[in-house]
Short mmCIF file of C-alpha atoms in Angstrom, two decimals:
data_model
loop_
_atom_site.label_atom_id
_atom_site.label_comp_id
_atom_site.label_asym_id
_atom_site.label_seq_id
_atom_site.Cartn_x
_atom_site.Cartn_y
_atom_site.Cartn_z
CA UNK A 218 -2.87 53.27 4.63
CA UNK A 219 -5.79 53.25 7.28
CA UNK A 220 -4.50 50.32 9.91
CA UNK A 221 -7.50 47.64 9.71
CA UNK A 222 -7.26 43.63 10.41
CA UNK A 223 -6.61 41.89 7.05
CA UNK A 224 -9.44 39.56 7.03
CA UNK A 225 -9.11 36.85 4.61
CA UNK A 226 -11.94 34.89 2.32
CA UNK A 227 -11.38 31.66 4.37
CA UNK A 228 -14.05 29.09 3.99
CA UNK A 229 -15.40 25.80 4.20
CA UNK A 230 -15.94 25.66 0.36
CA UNK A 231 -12.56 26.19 0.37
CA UNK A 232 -10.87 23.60 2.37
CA UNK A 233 -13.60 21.34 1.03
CA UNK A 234 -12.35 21.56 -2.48
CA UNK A 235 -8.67 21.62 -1.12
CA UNK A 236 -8.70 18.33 0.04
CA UNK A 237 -11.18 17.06 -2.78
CA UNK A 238 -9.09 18.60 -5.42
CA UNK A 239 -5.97 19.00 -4.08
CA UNK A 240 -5.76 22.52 -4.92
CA UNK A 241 -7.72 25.89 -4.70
CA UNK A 242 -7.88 28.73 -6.23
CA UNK A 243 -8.95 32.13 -5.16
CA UNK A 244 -8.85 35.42 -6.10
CA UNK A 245 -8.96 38.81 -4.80
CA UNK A 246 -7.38 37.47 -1.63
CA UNK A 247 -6.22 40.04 0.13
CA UNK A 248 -7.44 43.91 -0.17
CA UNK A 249 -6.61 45.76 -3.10
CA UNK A 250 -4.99 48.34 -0.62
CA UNK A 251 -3.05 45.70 1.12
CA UNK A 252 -1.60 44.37 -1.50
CA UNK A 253 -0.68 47.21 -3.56
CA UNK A 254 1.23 48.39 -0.22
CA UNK A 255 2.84 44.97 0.06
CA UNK A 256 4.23 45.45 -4.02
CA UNK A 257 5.19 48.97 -2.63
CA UNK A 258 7.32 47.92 0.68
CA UNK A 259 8.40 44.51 -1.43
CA UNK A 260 10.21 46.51 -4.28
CA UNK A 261 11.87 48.81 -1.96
CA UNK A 262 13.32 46.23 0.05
CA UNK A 263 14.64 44.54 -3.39
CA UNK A 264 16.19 48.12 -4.21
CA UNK A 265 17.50 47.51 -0.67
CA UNK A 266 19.93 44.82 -1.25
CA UNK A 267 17.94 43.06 1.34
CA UNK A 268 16.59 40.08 -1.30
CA UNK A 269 18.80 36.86 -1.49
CA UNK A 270 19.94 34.70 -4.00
CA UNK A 271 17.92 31.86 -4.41
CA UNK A 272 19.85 28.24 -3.93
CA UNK A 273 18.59 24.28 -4.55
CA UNK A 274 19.52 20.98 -3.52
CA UNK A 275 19.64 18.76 -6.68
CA UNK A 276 21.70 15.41 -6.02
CA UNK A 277 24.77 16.25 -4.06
CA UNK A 278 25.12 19.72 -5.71
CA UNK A 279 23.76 23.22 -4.46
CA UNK A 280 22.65 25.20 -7.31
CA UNK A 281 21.97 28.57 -7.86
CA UNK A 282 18.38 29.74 -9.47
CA UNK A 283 19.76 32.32 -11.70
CA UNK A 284 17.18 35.48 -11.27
CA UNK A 285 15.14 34.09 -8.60
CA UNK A 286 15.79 36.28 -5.23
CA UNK A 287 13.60 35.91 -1.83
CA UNK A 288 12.98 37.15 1.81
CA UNK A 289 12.90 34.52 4.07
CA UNK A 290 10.31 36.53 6.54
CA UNK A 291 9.76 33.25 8.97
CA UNK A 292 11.97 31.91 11.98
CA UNK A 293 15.22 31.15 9.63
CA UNK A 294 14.87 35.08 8.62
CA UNK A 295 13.82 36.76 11.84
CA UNK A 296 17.09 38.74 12.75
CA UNK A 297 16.89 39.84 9.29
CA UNK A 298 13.47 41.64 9.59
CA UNK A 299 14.03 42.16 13.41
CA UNK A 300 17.79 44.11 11.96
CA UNK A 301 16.11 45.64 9.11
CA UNK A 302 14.82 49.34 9.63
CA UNK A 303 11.20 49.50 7.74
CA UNK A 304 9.75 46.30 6.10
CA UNK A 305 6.48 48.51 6.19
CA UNK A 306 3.39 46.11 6.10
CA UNK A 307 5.51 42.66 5.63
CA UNK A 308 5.85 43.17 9.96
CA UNK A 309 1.74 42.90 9.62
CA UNK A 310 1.66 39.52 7.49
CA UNK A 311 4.04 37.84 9.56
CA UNK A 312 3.01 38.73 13.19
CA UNK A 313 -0.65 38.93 12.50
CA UNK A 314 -2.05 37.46 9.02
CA UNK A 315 0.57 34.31 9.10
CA UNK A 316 -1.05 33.04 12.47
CA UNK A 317 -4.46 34.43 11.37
CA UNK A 318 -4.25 31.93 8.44
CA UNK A 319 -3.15 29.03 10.59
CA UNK A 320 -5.58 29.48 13.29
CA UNK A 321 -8.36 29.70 10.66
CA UNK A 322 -7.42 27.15 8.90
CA UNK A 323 -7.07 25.16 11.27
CA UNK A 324 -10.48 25.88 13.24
CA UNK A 325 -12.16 24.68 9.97
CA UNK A 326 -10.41 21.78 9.49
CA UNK A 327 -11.25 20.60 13.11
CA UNK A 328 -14.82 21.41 12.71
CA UNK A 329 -14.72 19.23 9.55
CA UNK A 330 -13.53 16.57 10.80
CA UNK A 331 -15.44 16.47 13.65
CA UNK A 332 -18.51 16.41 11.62
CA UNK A 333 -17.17 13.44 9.62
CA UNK A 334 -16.80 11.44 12.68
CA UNK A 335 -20.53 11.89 14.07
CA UNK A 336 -22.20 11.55 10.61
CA UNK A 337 -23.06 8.81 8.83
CA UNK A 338 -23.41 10.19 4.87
CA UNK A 339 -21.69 8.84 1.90
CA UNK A 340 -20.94 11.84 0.61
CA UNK A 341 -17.50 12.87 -0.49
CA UNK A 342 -16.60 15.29 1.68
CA UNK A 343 -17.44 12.57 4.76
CA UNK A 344 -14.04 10.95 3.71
CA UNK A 345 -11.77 13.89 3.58
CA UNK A 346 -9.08 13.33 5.47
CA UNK A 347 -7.85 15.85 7.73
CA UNK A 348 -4.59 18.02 7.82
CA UNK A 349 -3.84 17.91 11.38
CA UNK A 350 -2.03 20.99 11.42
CA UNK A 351 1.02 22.02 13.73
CA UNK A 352 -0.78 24.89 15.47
CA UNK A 353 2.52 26.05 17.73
CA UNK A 354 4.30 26.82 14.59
CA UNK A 355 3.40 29.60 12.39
CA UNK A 356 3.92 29.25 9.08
CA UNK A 357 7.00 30.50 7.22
CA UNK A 358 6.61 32.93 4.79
CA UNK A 359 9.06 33.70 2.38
CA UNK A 360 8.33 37.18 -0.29
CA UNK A 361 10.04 35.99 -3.90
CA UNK A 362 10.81 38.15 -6.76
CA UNK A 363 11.76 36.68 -10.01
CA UNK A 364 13.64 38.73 -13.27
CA UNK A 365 13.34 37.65 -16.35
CA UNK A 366 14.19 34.23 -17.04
CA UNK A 367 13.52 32.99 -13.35
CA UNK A 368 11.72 29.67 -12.69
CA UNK A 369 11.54 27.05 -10.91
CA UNK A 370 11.60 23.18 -12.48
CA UNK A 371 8.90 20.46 -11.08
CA UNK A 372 9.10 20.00 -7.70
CA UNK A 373 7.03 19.24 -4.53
CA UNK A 374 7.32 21.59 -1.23
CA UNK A 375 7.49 18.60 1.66
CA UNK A 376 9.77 16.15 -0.96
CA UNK A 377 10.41 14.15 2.17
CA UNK A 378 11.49 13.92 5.55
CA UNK A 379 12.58 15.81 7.22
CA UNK A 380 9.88 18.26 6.02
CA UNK A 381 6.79 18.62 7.79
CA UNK A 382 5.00 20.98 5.30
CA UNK A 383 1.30 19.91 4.63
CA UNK A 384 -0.38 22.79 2.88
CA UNK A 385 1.47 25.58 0.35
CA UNK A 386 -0.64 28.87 -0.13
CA UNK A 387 1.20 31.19 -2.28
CA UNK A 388 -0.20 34.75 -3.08
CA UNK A 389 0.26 36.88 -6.16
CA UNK A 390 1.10 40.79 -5.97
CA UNK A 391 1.26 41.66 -9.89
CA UNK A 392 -0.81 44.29 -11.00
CA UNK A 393 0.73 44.69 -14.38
CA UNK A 394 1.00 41.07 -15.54
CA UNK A 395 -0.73 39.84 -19.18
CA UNK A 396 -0.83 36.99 -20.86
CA UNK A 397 2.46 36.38 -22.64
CA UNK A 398 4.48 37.45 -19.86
CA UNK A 399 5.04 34.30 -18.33
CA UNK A 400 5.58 33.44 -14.30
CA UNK A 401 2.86 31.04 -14.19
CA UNK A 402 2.95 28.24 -12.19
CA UNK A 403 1.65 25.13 -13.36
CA UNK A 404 0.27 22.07 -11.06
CA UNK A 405 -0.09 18.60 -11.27
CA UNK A 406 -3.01 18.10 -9.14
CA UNK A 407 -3.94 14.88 -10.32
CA UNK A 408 -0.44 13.00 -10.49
CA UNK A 409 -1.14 10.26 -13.43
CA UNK A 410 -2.97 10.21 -16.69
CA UNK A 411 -4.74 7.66 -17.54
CA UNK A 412 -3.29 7.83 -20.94
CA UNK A 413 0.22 7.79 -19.32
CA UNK A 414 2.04 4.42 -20.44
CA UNK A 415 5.17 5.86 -18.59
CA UNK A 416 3.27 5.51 -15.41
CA UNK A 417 1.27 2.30 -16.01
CA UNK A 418 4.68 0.74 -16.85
CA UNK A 419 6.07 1.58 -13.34
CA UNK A 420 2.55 0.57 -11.31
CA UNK A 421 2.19 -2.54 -13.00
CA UNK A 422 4.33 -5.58 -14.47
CA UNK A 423 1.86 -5.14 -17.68
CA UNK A 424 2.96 -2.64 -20.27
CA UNK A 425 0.10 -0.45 -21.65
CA UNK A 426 0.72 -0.02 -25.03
CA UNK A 427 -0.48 3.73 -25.29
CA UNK A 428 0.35 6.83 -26.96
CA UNK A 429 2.23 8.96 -25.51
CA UNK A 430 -0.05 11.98 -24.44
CA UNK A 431 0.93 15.58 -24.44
CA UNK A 432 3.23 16.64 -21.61
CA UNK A 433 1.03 18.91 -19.80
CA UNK A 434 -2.36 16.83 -19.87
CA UNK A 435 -3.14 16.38 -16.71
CA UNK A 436 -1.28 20.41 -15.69
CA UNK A 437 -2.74 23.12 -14.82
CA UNK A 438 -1.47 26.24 -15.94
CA UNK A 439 -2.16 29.22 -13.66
CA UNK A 440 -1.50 33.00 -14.20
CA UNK A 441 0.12 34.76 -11.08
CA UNK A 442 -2.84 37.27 -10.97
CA UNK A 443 -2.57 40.31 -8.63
CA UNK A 444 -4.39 39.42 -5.36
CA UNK A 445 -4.68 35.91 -6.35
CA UNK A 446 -4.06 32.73 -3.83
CA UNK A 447 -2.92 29.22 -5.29
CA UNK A 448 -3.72 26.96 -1.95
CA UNK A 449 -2.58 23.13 -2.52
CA UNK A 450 -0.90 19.64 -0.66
CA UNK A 451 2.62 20.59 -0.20
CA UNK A 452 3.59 16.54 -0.28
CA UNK A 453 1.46 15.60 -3.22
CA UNK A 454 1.13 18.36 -5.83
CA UNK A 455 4.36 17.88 -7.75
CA UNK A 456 4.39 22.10 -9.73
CA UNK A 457 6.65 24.02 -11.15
CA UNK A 458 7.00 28.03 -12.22
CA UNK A 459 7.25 28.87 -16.03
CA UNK A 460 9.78 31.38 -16.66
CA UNK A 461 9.41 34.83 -16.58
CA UNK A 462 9.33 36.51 -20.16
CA UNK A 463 8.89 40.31 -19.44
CA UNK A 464 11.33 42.46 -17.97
CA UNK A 465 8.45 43.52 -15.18
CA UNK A 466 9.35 41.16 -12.02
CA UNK A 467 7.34 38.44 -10.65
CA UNK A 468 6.73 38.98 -7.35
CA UNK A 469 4.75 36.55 -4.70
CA UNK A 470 4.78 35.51 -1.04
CA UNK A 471 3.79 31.91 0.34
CA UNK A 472 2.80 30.55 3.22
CA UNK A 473 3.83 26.94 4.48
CA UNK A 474 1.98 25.17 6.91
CA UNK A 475 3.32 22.34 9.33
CA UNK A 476 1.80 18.81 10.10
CA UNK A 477 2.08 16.58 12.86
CA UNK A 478 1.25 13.77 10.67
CA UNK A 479 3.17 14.11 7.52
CA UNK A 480 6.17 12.03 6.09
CA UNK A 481 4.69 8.76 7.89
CA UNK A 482 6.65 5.31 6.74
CA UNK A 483 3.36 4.48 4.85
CA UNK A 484 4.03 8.22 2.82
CA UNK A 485 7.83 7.60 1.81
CA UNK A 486 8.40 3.72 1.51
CA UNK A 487 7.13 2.30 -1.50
CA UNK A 488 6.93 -1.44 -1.03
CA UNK A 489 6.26 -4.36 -3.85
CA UNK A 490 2.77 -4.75 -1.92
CA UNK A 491 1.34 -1.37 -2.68
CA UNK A 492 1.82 -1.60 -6.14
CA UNK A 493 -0.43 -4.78 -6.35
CA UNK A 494 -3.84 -3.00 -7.89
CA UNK A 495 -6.34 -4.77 -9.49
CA UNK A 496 -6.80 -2.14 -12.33
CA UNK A 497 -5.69 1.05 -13.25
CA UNK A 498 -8.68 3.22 -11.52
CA UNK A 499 -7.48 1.85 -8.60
CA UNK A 500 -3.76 2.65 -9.12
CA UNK A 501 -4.95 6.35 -10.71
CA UNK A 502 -6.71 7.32 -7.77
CA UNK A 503 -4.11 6.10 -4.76
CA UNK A 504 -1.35 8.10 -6.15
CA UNK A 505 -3.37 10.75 -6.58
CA UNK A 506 -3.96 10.96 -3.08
CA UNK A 507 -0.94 9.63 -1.90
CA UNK A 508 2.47 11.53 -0.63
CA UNK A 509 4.14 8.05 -2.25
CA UNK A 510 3.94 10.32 -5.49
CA UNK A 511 6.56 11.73 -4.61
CA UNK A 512 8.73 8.57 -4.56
CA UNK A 513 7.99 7.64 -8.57
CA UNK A 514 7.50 11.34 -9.77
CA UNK A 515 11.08 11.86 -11.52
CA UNK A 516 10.52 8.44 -13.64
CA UNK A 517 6.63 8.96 -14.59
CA UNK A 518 7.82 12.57 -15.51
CA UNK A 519 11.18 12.07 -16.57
CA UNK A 520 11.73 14.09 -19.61
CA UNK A 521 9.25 16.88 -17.70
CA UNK A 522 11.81 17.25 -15.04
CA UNK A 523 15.05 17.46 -16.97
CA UNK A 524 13.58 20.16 -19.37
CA UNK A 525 12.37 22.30 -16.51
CA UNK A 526 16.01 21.77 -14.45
CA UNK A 527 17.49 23.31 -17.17
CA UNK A 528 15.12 25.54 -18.20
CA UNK A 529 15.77 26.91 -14.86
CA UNK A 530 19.55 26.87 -14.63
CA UNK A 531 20.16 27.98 -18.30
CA UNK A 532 19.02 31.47 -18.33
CA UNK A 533 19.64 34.76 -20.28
CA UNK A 534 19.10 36.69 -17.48
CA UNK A 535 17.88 40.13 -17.06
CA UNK A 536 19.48 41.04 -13.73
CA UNK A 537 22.02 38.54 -11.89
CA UNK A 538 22.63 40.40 -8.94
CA UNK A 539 20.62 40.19 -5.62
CA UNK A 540 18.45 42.88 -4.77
CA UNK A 541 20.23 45.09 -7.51
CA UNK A 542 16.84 45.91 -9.37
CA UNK A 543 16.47 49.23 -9.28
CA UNK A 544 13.95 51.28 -7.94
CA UNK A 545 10.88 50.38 -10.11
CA UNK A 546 9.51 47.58 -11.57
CA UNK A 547 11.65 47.23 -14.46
CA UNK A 548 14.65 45.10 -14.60
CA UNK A 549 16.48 45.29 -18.10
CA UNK A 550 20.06 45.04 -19.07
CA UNK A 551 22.53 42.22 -16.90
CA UNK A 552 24.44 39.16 -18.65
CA UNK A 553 23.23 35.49 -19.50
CA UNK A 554 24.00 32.82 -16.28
CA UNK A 555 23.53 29.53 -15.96
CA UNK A 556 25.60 25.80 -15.64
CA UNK A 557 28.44 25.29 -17.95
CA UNK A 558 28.22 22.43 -20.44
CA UNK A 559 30.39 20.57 -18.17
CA UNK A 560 27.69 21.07 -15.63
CA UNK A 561 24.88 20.70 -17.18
CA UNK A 562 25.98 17.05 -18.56
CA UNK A 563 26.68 15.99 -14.98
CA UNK A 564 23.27 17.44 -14.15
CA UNK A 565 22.02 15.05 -17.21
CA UNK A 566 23.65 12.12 -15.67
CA UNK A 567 22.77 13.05 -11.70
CA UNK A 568 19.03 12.98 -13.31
CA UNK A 569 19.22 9.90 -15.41
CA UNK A 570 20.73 7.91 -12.27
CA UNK A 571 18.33 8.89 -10.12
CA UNK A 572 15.77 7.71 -13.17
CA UNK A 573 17.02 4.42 -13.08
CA UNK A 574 17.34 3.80 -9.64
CA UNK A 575 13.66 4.44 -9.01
CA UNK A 576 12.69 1.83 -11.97
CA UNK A 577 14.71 -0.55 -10.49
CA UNK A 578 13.25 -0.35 -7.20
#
């Protein structure tokens, strides 16, 4: 392909709704060309050997993501892509589109902010706060490919210090996916529903007698659509990936961002005084826009997150071994993984302790 700057649809609508929403969506990305190159060089490297097995921290235990494999592209995986002999146009996105994004970013959240500060309006956006973003680090990128079965359970991307990620953009490269396939990822954008007596039990000492409302009413589902971007808040958009039903592979790269003002005491200690709100619009909206989310999220979502751990862990898989995938994008055949039953009950019990020890807070 002809060797052009990847310019990217970076805006201020964009970073507007971001930080209004919490999230953004785009689509068509990156160039059709770019990113049908980028599936190209991706599933080669896969056919490589040079993917990874993908590992978690849950409790005290490091567990294994059965059918989930990535390229760590950033700092922690430099000698790997320095060592390897052709990553083809991956060399591009990290030493040119990675910073691009940053500086760009960046640049427009400056200019926003500084335009907050000399105007006077009410309007919404003249409240947005700002993401301060670590300009002398560029952001890790990581390429992911999941096989059938692969997901990921809820989680945030900056869960706490000593993270510093502010902002998640992860970008689709699927040109065969349809509906039914699975792969989506699904967001929680707005972190309590107002419905939710689960939640309104744990932000105040009066029990809403409620319905329980459907698990996924305040989710939103989104398809992993070639050339699409999912931008959101790395430390308060709690997500999760759906697994992946089709024997095609999933395959994605995202890029993390830095802040130099994230994980704050006022983001990760939740005191008796901040949970004294006057009514629940008031409670609804400051853990929506609070990282503090993050410190109530397994108990407000309890059942949510055990389902999706083992969703995750208990797979019948379609290929277990890194990188082994072949040389298209099929991946059939391979044996069931996952925990034990003697695992997975500790796994229960790791979860329910962690449960309890937030409600007794």
């Amino acid at each position: 392909m002809s060797k052009q700057p990847i310019t990217l649809p970076i805006n201020t609508d964009l970073l507007t709704h971001l930080k209004e929403q919490n999230h953004a969506i785009i689509d068509n990305f990156i160039p059709q060309e770019v990113a049908d190159q980028l599936l190209t060089d991706a599933n080669r490297l896969y056919s490589e050997n040079q993917f990874q097995q993908h590992y978690f921290q849950f409790g005290g235990s490091l567990l294994k993501k059965p059918n989930v494999f990535e390229l760590d592209l950033s700092d922690n995986g430099k000698q790997q892509l320095d060592n390897n002999r052709d990553v083809g146009l991956w060399k591009d996105i990290v030493g040119d589109v990675g910073p691009s994004f940053l500086r760009r970013i960046d640049e427009l959240d400056r200019n926003m902010s500084s335009k907050q500060s000399t105007t006077t309006s009410s309007s919404s956006s003249s409240s947005l706060p700002s993401l301060s973003l670590q300009t002398n680090t560029p952001p890790a990128i990581k390429i992911q490919i999941n096989t059938g079965g692969g997901s990921f359970p809820w989680h945030f991307d900056n869960p706490g210090p000593p993270n510093a990620r502010i902002l998640t953009c992860v970008v689709y490269l699927n040109p065969h996916w349809t509906q039914g396939d699975g792969g989506e990822i699904v967001l929680r954008p707005t972190f309590l529903s107002k419905s939710n007596s689960k939640s309104s039990k744990l932000i105040s000492e009066q029990h809403h007698h409620q319905q329980q409302p459907p698990k996924n009413e305040n989710a939103i589902t989104i398809p992993p659509m070639h050339r699409r971007a999912v931008f959101f808040l790395s430390d308060r958009v709690l997500h999760r990936v759906l697994p992946s039903k089709s024997t095609k592979r999933r395959v994605c790269f995202t890029m993390w961002c830095n802040g130099t003002g994230v994980n704050t005491r006022e983001d990760v200690v939740l005191s008796k005084d901040v949970l004294r709100f006057t009514s629940w619009d008031e409670a609804h909206y400051f853990f929506d826009t609070s990282p503090l989310q993050r410190v109530i999220s397994r108990a407000v979502y309890s059942e949510e997150y055990l389902e999706s751990l083992l969703e995750c862990l208990v797979v019948g898989g379609n290929d277990g071994t890194a990188g082994g995938g072949g040389d298209d994008d099929d991946d059939v055949g391979g044996d069931a993984e996952g925990v034990t039953e003697e695992e997975k009950e500790m796994l229960v019990k790791q979860h329910e302790a962690s449960v309890l020890g937030i409600r007794r807070k």
